[in-house]
Tab-separated table of N, CA and C and ligand atoms in Angstrom:
chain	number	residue	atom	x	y	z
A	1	UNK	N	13.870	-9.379	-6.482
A	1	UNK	CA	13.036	-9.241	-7.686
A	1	UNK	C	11.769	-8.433	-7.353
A	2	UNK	N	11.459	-7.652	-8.279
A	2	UNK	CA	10.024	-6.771	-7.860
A	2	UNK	C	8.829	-8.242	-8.309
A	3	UNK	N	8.263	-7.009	-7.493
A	3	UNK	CA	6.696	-7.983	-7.890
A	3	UNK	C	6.071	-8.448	-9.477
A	4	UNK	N	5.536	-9.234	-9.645
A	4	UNK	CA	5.494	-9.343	-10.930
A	4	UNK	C	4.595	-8.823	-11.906
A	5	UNK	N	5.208	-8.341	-13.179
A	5	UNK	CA	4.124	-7.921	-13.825
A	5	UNK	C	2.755	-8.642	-14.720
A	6	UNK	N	1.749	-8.085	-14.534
A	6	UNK	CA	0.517	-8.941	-14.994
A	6	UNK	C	0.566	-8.497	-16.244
A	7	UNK	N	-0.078	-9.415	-16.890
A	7	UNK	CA	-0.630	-9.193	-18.462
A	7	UNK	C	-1.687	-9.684	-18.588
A	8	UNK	N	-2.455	-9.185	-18.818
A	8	UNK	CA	-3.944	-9.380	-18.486
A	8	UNK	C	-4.754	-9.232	-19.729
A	9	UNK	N	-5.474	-10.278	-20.409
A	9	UNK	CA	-6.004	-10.299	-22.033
A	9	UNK	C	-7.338	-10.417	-21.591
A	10	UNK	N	-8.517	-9.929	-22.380
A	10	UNK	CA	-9.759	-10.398	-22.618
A	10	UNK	C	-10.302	-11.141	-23.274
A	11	UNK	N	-11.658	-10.364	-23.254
A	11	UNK	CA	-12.056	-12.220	-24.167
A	11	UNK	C	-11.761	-11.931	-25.896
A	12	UNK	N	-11.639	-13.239	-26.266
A	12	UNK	CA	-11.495	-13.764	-27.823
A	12	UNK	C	-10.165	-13.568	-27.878
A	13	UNK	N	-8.904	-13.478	-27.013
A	13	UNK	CA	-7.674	-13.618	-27.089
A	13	UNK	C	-7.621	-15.061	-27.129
A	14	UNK	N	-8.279	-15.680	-26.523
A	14	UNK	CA	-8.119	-17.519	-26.073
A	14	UNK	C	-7.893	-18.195	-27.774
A	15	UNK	N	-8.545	-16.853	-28.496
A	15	UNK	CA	-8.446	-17.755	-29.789
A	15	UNK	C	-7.421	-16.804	-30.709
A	16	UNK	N	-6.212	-16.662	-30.765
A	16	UNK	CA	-5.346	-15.889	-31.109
A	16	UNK	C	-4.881	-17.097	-32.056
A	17	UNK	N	-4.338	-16.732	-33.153
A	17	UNK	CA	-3.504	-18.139	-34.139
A	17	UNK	C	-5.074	-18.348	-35.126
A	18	UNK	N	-6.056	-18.736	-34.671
A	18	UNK	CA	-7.239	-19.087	-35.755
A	18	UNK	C	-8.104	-17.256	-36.090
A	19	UNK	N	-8.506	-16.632	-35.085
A	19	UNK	CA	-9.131	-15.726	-35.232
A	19	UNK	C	-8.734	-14.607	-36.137
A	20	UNK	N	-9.308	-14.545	-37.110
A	20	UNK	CA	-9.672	-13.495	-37.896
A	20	UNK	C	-7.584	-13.199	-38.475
A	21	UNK	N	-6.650	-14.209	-38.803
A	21	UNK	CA	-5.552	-14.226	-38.784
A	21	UNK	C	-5.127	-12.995	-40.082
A	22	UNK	N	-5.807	-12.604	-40.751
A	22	UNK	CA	-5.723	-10.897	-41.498
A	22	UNK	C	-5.671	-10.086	-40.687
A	23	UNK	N	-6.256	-9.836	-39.352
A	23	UNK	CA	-6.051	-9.017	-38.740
A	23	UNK	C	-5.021	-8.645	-37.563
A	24	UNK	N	-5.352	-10.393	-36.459
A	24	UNK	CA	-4.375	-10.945	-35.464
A	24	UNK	C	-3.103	-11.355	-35.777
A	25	UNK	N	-2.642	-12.142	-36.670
A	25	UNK	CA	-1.866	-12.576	-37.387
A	25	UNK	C	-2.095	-14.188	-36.903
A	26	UNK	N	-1.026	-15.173	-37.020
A	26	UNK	CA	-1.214	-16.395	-36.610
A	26	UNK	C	-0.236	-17.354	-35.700
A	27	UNK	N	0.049	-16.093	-34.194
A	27	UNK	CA	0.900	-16.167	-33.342
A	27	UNK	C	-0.131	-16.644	-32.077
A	28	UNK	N	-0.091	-17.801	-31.753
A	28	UNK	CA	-1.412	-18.406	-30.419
A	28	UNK	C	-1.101	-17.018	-29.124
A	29	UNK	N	-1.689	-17.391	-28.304
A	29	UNK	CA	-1.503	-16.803	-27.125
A	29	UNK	C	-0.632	-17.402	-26.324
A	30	UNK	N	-0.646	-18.706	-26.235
A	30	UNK	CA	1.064	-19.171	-26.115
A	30	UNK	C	1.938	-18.596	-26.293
A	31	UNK	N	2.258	-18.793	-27.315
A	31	UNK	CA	3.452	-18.036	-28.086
A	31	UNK	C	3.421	-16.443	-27.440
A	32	UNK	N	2.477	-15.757	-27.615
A	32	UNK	CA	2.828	-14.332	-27.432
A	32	UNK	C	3.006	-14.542	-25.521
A	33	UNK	N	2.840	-15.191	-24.655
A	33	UNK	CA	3.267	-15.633	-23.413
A	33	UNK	C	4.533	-15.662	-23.317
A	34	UNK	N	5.064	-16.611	-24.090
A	34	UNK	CA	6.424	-17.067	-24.115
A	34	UNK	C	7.166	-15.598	-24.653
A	35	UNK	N	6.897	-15.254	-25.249
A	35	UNK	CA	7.821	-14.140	-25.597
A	35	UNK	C	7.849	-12.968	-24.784
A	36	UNK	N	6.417	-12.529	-23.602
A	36	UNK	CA	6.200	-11.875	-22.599
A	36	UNK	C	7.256	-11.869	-21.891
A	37	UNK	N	7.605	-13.880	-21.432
A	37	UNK	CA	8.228	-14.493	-20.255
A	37	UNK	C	9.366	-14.305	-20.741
A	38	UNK	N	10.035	-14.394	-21.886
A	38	UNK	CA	11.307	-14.434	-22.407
A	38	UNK	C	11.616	-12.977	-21.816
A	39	UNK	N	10.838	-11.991	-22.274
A	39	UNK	CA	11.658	-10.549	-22.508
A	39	UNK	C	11.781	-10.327	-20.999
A	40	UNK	N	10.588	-10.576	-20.258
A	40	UNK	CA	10.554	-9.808	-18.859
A	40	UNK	C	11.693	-10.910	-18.026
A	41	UNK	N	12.199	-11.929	-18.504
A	41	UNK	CA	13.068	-12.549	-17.604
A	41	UNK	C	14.359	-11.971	-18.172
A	42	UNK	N	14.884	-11.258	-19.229
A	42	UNK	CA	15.901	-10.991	-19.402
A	42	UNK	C	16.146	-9.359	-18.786
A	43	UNK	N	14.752	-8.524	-18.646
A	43	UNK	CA	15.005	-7.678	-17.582
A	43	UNK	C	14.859	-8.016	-16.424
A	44	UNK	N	14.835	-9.189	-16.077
A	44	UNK	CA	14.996	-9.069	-14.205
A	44	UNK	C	13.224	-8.985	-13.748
A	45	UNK	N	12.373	-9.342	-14.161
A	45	UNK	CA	10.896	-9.451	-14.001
A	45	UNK	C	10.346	-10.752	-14.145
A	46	UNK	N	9.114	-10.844	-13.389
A	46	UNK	CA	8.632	-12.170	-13.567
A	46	UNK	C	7.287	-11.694	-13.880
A	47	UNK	N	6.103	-12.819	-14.940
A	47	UNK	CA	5.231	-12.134	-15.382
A	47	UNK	C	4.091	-13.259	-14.965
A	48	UNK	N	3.140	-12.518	-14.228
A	48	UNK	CA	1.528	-13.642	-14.674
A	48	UNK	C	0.879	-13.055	-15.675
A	49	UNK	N	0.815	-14.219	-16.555
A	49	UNK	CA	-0.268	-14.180	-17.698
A	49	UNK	C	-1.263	-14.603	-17.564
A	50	UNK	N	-2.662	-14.367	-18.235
A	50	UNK	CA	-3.961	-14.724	-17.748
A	50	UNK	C	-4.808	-14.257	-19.158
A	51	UNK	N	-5.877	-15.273	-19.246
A	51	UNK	CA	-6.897	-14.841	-20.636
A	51	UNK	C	-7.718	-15.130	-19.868
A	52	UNK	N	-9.678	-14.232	-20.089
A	52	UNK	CA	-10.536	-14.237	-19.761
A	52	UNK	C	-11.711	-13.985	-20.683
A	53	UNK	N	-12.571	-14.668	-20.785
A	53	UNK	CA	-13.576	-14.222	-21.290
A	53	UNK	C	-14.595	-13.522	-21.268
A	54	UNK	N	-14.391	-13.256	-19.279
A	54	UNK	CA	-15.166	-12.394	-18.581
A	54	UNK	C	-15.025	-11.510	-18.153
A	55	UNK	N	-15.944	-10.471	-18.108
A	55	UNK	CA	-15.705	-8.933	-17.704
A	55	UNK	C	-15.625	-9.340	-16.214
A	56	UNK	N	-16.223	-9.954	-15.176
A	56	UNK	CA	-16.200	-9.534	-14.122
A	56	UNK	C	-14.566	-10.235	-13.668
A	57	UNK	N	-14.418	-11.448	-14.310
A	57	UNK	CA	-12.877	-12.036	-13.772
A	57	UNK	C	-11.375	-11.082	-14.004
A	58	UNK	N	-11.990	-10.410	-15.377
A	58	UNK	CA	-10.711	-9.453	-15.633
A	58	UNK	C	-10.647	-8.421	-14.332
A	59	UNK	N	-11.910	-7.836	-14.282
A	59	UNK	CA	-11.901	-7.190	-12.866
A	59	UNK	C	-11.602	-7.717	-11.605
A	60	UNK	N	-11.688	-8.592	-11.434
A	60	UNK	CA	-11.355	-9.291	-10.321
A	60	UNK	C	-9.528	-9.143	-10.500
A	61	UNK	N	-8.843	-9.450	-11.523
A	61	UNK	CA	-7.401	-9.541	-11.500
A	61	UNK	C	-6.972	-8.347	-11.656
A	62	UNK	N	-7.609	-7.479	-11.805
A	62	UNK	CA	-7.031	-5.749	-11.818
A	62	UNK	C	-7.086	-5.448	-10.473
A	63	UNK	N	-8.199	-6.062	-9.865
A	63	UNK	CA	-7.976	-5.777	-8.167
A	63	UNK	C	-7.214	-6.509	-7.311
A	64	UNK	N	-6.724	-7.696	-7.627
A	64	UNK	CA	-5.730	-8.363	-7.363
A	64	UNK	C	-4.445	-7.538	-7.404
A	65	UNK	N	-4.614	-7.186	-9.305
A	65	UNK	CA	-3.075	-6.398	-8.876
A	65	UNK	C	-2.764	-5.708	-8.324
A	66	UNK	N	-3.535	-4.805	-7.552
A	66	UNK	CA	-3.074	-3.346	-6.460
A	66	UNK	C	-2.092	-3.450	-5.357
A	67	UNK	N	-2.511	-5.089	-5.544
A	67	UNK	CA	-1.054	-5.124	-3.745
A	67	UNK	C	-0.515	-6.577	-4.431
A	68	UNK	N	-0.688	-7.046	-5.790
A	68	UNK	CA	0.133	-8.019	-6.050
A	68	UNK	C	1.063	-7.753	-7.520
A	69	UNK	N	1.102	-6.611	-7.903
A	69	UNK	CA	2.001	-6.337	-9.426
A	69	UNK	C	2.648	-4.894	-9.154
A	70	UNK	N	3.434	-5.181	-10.133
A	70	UNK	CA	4.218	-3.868	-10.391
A	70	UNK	C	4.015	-3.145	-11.092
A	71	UNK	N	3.293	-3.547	-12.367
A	71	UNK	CA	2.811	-2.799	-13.442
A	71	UNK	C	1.439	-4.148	-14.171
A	72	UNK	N	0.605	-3.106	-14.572
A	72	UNK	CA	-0.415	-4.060	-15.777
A	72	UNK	C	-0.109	-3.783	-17.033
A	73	UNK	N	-0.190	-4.859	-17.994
A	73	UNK	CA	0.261	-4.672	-19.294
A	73	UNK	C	-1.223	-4.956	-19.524
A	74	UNK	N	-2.390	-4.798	-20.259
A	74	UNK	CA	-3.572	-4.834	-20.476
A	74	UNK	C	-3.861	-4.723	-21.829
A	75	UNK	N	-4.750	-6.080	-22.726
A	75	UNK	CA	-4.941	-6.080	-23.544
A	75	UNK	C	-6.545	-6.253	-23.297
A	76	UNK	N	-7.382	-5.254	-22.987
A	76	UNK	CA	-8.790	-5.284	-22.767
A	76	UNK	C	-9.575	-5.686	-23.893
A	77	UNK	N	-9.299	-6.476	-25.207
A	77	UNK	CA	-10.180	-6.451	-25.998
A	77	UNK	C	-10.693	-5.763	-26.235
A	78	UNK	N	-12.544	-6.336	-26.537
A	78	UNK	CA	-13.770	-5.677	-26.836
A	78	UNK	C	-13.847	-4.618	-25.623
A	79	UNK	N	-13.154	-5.211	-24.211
A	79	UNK	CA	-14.081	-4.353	-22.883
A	79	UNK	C	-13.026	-3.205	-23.318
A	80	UNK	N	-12.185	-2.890	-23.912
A	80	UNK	CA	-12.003	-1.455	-24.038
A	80	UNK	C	-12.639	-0.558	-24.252
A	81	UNK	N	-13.669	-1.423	-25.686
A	81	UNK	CA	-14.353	0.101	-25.883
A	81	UNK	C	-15.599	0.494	-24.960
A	82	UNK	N	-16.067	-0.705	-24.043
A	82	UNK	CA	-17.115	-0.841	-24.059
A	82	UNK	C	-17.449	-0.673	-22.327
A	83	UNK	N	-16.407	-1.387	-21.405
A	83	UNK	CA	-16.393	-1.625	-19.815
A	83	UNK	C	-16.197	-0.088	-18.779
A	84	UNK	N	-17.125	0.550	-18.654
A	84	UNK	CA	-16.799	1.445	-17.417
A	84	UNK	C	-16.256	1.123	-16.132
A	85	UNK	N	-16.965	-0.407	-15.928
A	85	UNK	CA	-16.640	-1.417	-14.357
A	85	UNK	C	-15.093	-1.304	-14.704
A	86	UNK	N	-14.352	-2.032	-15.552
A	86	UNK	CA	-13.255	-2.188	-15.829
A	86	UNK	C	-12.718	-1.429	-15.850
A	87	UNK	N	-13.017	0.355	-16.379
A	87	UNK	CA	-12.161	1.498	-15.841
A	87	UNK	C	-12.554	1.959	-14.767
A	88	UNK	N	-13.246	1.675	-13.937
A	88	UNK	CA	-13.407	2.022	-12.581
A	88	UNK	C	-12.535	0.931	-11.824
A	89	UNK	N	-12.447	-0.602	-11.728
A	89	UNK	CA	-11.503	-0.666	-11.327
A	89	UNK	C	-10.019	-0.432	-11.580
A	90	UNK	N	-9.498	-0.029	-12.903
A	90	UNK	CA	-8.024	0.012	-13.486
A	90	UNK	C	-7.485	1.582	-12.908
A	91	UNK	N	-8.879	2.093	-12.116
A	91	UNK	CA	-9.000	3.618	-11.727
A	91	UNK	C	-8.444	3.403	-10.075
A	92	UNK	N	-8.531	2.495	-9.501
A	92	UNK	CA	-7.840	2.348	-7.606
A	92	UNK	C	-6.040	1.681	-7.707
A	93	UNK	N	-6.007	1.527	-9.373
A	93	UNK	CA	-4.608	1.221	-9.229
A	93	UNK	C	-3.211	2.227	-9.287
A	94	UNK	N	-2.173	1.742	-8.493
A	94	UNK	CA	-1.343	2.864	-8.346
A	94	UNK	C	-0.555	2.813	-8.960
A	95	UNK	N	-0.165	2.020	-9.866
A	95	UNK	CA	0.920	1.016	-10.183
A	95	UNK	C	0.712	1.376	-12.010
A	96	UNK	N	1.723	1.885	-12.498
A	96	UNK	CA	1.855	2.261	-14.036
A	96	UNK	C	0.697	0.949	-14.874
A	97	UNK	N	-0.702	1.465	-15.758
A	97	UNK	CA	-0.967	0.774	-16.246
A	97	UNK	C	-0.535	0.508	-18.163
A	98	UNK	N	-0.431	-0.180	-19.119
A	98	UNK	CA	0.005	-0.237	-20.520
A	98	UNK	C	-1.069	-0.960	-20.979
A	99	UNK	N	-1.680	-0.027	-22.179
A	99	UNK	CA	-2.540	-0.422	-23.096
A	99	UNK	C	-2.335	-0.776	-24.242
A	100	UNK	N	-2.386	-2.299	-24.566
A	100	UNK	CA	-1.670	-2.862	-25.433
A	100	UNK	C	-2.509	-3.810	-26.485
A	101	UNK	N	-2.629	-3.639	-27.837
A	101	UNK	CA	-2.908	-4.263	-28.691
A	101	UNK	C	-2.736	-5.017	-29.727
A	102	UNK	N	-2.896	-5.827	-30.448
A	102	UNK	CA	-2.346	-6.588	-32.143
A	102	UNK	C	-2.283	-5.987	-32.636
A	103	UNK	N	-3.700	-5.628	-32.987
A	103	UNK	CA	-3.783	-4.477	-34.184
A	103	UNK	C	-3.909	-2.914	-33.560
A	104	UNK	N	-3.921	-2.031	-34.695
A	104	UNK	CA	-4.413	-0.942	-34.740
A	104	UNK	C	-5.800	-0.190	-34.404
A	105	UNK	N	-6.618	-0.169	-33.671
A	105	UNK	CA	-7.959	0.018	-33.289
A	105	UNK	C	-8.172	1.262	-34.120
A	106	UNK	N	-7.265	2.534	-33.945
A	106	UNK	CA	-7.559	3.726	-34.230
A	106	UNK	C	-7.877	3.541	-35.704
A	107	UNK	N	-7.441	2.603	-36.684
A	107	UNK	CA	-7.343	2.549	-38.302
A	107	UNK	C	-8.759	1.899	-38.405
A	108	UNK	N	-9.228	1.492	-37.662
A	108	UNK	CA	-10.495	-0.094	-37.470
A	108	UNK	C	-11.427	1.121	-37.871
A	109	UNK	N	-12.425	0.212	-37.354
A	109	UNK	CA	-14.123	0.413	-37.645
A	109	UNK	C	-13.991	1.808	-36.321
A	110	UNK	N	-14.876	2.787	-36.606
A	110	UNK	CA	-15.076	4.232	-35.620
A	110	UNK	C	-15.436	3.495	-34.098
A	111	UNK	N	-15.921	2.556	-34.022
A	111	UNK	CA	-16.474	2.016	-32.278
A	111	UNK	C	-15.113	1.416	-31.423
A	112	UNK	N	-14.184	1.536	-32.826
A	112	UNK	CA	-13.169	0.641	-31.911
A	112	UNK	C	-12.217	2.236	-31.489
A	113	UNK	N	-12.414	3.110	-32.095
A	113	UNK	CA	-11.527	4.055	-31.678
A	113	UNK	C	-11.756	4.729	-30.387
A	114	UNK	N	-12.460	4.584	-29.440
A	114	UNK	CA	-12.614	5.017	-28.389
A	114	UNK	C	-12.200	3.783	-27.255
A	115	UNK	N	-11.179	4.370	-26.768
A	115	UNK	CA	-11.181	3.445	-25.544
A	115	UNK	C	-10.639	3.658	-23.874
A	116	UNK	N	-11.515	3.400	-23.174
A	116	UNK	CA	-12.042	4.240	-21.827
A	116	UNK	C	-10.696	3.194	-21.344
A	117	UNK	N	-9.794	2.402	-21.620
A	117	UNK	CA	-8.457	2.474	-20.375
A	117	UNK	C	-7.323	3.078	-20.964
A	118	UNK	N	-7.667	3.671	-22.307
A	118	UNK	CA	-6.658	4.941	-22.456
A	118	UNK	C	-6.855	5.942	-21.456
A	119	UNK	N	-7.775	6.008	-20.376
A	119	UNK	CA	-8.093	7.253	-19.733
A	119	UNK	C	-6.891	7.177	-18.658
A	120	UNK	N	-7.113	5.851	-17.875
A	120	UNK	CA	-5.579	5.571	-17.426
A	120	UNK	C	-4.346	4.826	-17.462
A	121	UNK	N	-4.387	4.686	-18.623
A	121	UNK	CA	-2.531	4.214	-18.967
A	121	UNK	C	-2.203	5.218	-19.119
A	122	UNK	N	-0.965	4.401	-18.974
A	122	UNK	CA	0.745	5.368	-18.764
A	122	UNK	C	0.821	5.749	-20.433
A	123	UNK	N	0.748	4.412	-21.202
A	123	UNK	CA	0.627	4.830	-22.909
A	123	UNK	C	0.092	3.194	-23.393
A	124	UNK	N	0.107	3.568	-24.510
A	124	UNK	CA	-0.692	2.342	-25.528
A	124	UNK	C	0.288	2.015	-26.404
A	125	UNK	N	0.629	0.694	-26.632
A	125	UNK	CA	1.162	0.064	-27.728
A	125	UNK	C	-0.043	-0.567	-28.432
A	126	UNK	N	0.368	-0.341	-29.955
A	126	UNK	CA	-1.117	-0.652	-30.522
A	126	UNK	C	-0.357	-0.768	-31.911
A	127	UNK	N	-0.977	-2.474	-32.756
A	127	UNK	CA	-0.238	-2.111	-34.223
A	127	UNK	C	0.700	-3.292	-34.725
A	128	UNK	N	1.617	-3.531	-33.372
A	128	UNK	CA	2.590	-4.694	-33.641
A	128	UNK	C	2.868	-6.001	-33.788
A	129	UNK	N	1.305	-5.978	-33.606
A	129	UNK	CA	0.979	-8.208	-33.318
A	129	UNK	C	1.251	-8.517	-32.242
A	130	UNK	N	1.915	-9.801	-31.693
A	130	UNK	CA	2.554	-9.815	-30.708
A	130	UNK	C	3.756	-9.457	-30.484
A	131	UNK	N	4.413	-8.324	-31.188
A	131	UNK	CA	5.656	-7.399	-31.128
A	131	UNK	C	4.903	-6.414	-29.986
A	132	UNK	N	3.742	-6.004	-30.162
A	132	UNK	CA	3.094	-4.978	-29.052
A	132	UNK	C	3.536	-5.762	-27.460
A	133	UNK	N	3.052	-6.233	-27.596
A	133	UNK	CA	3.596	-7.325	-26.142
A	133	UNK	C	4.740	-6.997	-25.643
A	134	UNK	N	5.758	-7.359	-26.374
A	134	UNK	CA	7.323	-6.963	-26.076
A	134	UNK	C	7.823	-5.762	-25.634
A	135	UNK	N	7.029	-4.894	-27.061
A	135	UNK	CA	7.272	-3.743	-26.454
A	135	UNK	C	6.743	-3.279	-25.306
A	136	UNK	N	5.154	-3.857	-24.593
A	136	UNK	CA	4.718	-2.976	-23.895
A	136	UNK	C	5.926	-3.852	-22.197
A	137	UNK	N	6.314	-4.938	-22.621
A	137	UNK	CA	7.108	-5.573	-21.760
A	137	UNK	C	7.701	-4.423	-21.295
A	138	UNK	N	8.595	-4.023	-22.348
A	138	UNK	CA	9.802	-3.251	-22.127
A	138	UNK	C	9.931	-1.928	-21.228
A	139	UNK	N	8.462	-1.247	-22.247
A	139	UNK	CA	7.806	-0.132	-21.059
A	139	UNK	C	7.549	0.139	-19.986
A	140	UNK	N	6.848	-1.259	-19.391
A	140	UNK	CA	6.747	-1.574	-18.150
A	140	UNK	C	7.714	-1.615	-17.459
A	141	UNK	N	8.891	-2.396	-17.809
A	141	UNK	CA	9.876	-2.230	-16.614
A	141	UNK	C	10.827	-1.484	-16.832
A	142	UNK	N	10.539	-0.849	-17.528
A	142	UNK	CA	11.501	0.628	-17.423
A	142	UNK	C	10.947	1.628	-16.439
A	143	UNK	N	9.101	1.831	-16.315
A	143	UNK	CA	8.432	2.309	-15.168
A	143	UNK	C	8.533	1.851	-13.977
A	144	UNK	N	9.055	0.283	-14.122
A	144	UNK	CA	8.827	-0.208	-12.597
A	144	UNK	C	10.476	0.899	-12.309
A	145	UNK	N	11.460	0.480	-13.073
A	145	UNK	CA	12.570	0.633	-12.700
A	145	UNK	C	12.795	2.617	-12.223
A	146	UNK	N	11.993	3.100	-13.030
A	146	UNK	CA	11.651	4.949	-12.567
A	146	UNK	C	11.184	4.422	-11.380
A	147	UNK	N	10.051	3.945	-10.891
A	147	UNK	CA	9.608	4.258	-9.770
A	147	UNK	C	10.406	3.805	-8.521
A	148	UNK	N	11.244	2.950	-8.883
A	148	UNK	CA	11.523	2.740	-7.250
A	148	UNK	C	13.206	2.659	-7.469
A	149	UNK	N	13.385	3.704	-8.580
A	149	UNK	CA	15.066	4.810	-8.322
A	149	UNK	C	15.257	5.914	-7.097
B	201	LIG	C1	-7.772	-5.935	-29.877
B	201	LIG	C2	-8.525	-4.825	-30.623
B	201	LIG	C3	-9.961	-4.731	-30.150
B	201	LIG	O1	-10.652	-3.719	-30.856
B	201	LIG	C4	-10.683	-6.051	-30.375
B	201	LIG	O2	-11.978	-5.983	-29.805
B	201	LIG	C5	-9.937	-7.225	-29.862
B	201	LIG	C6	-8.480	-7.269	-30.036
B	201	LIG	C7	-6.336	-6.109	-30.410
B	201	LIG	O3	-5.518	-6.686	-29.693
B	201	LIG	O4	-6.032	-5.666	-31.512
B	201	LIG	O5	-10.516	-8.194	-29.391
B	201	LIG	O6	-7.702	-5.588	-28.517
């Protein structure tokens, strides 16, 4: 089995199911876990999931992943638009990163349309609820599976 892939959420994911459910919809972060774990175990992957509220802990697990994942699936929240630290570390990784969202940022408010770990992902799923998840599942190990053909 390859190494496993991370999925890595920021803050105000912890409250997924109550938050702002017009926008998020009303799928917990549980749930969108379980469906992570479902998809990536039916390709042959194993996944750590993780929510943070903190900029420096998310960083801390992006540097973790360099010699412990195969790919990051990354739902940076707010620190998308906002964390340079966070693209400076998502910047020493070698390993395909996926920028992945609920909603649509680009349709949102103009502050949300800029976001500094589009600089290095592989691509962005953005739009699907926790369908983005799945898909960015899928992405991922189709990269793990390019890279080490
Ligand atoms: C989000 C979009 C961000 O703009 C926002 O700050 C979030 C959630 C999403 O998944 O749609 O917290 O990343």
């Amino acid at each position: 089995m390859p190494k496993p892939i991370y999925v890595l959420n920021g803050p105000n994911l912890n409250l997924l199911g109550s938050r702002e459910p017009h926008i998020y919809g009303t799928t917990t972060l549980d749930d969108v876990r379980g469906l992570c774990e479902a998809r990536a175990a039916a390709l042959g992957h194993a996944i750590v999931f993780r929510q943070t509220n903190h900029e420096g802990e998310l960083i801390d697990w992006v540097q973790e992943a360099r010699t412990e994942a195969s790919a990051v699936i990354l739902n940076p929240a707010g620190y998308g638009h906002t964390s340079i630290a966070l693209l400076d570390a998502l910047q020493t990784l070698a390993i395909p990163i996926i920028e992945c969202h609920l909603s649509n940022p680009a349709a949102r408010e103009p502050f949300r349309h800029k976001t500094y770990v589009a600089l290095v992902a592989k691509g962005l799923v953005s739009g699907f609820g926790a369908n983005s998840y799945v898909l960015a599942v899928e992405a991922a190990a189709g990269l793990v599976a390019a890279a080490s053909a």
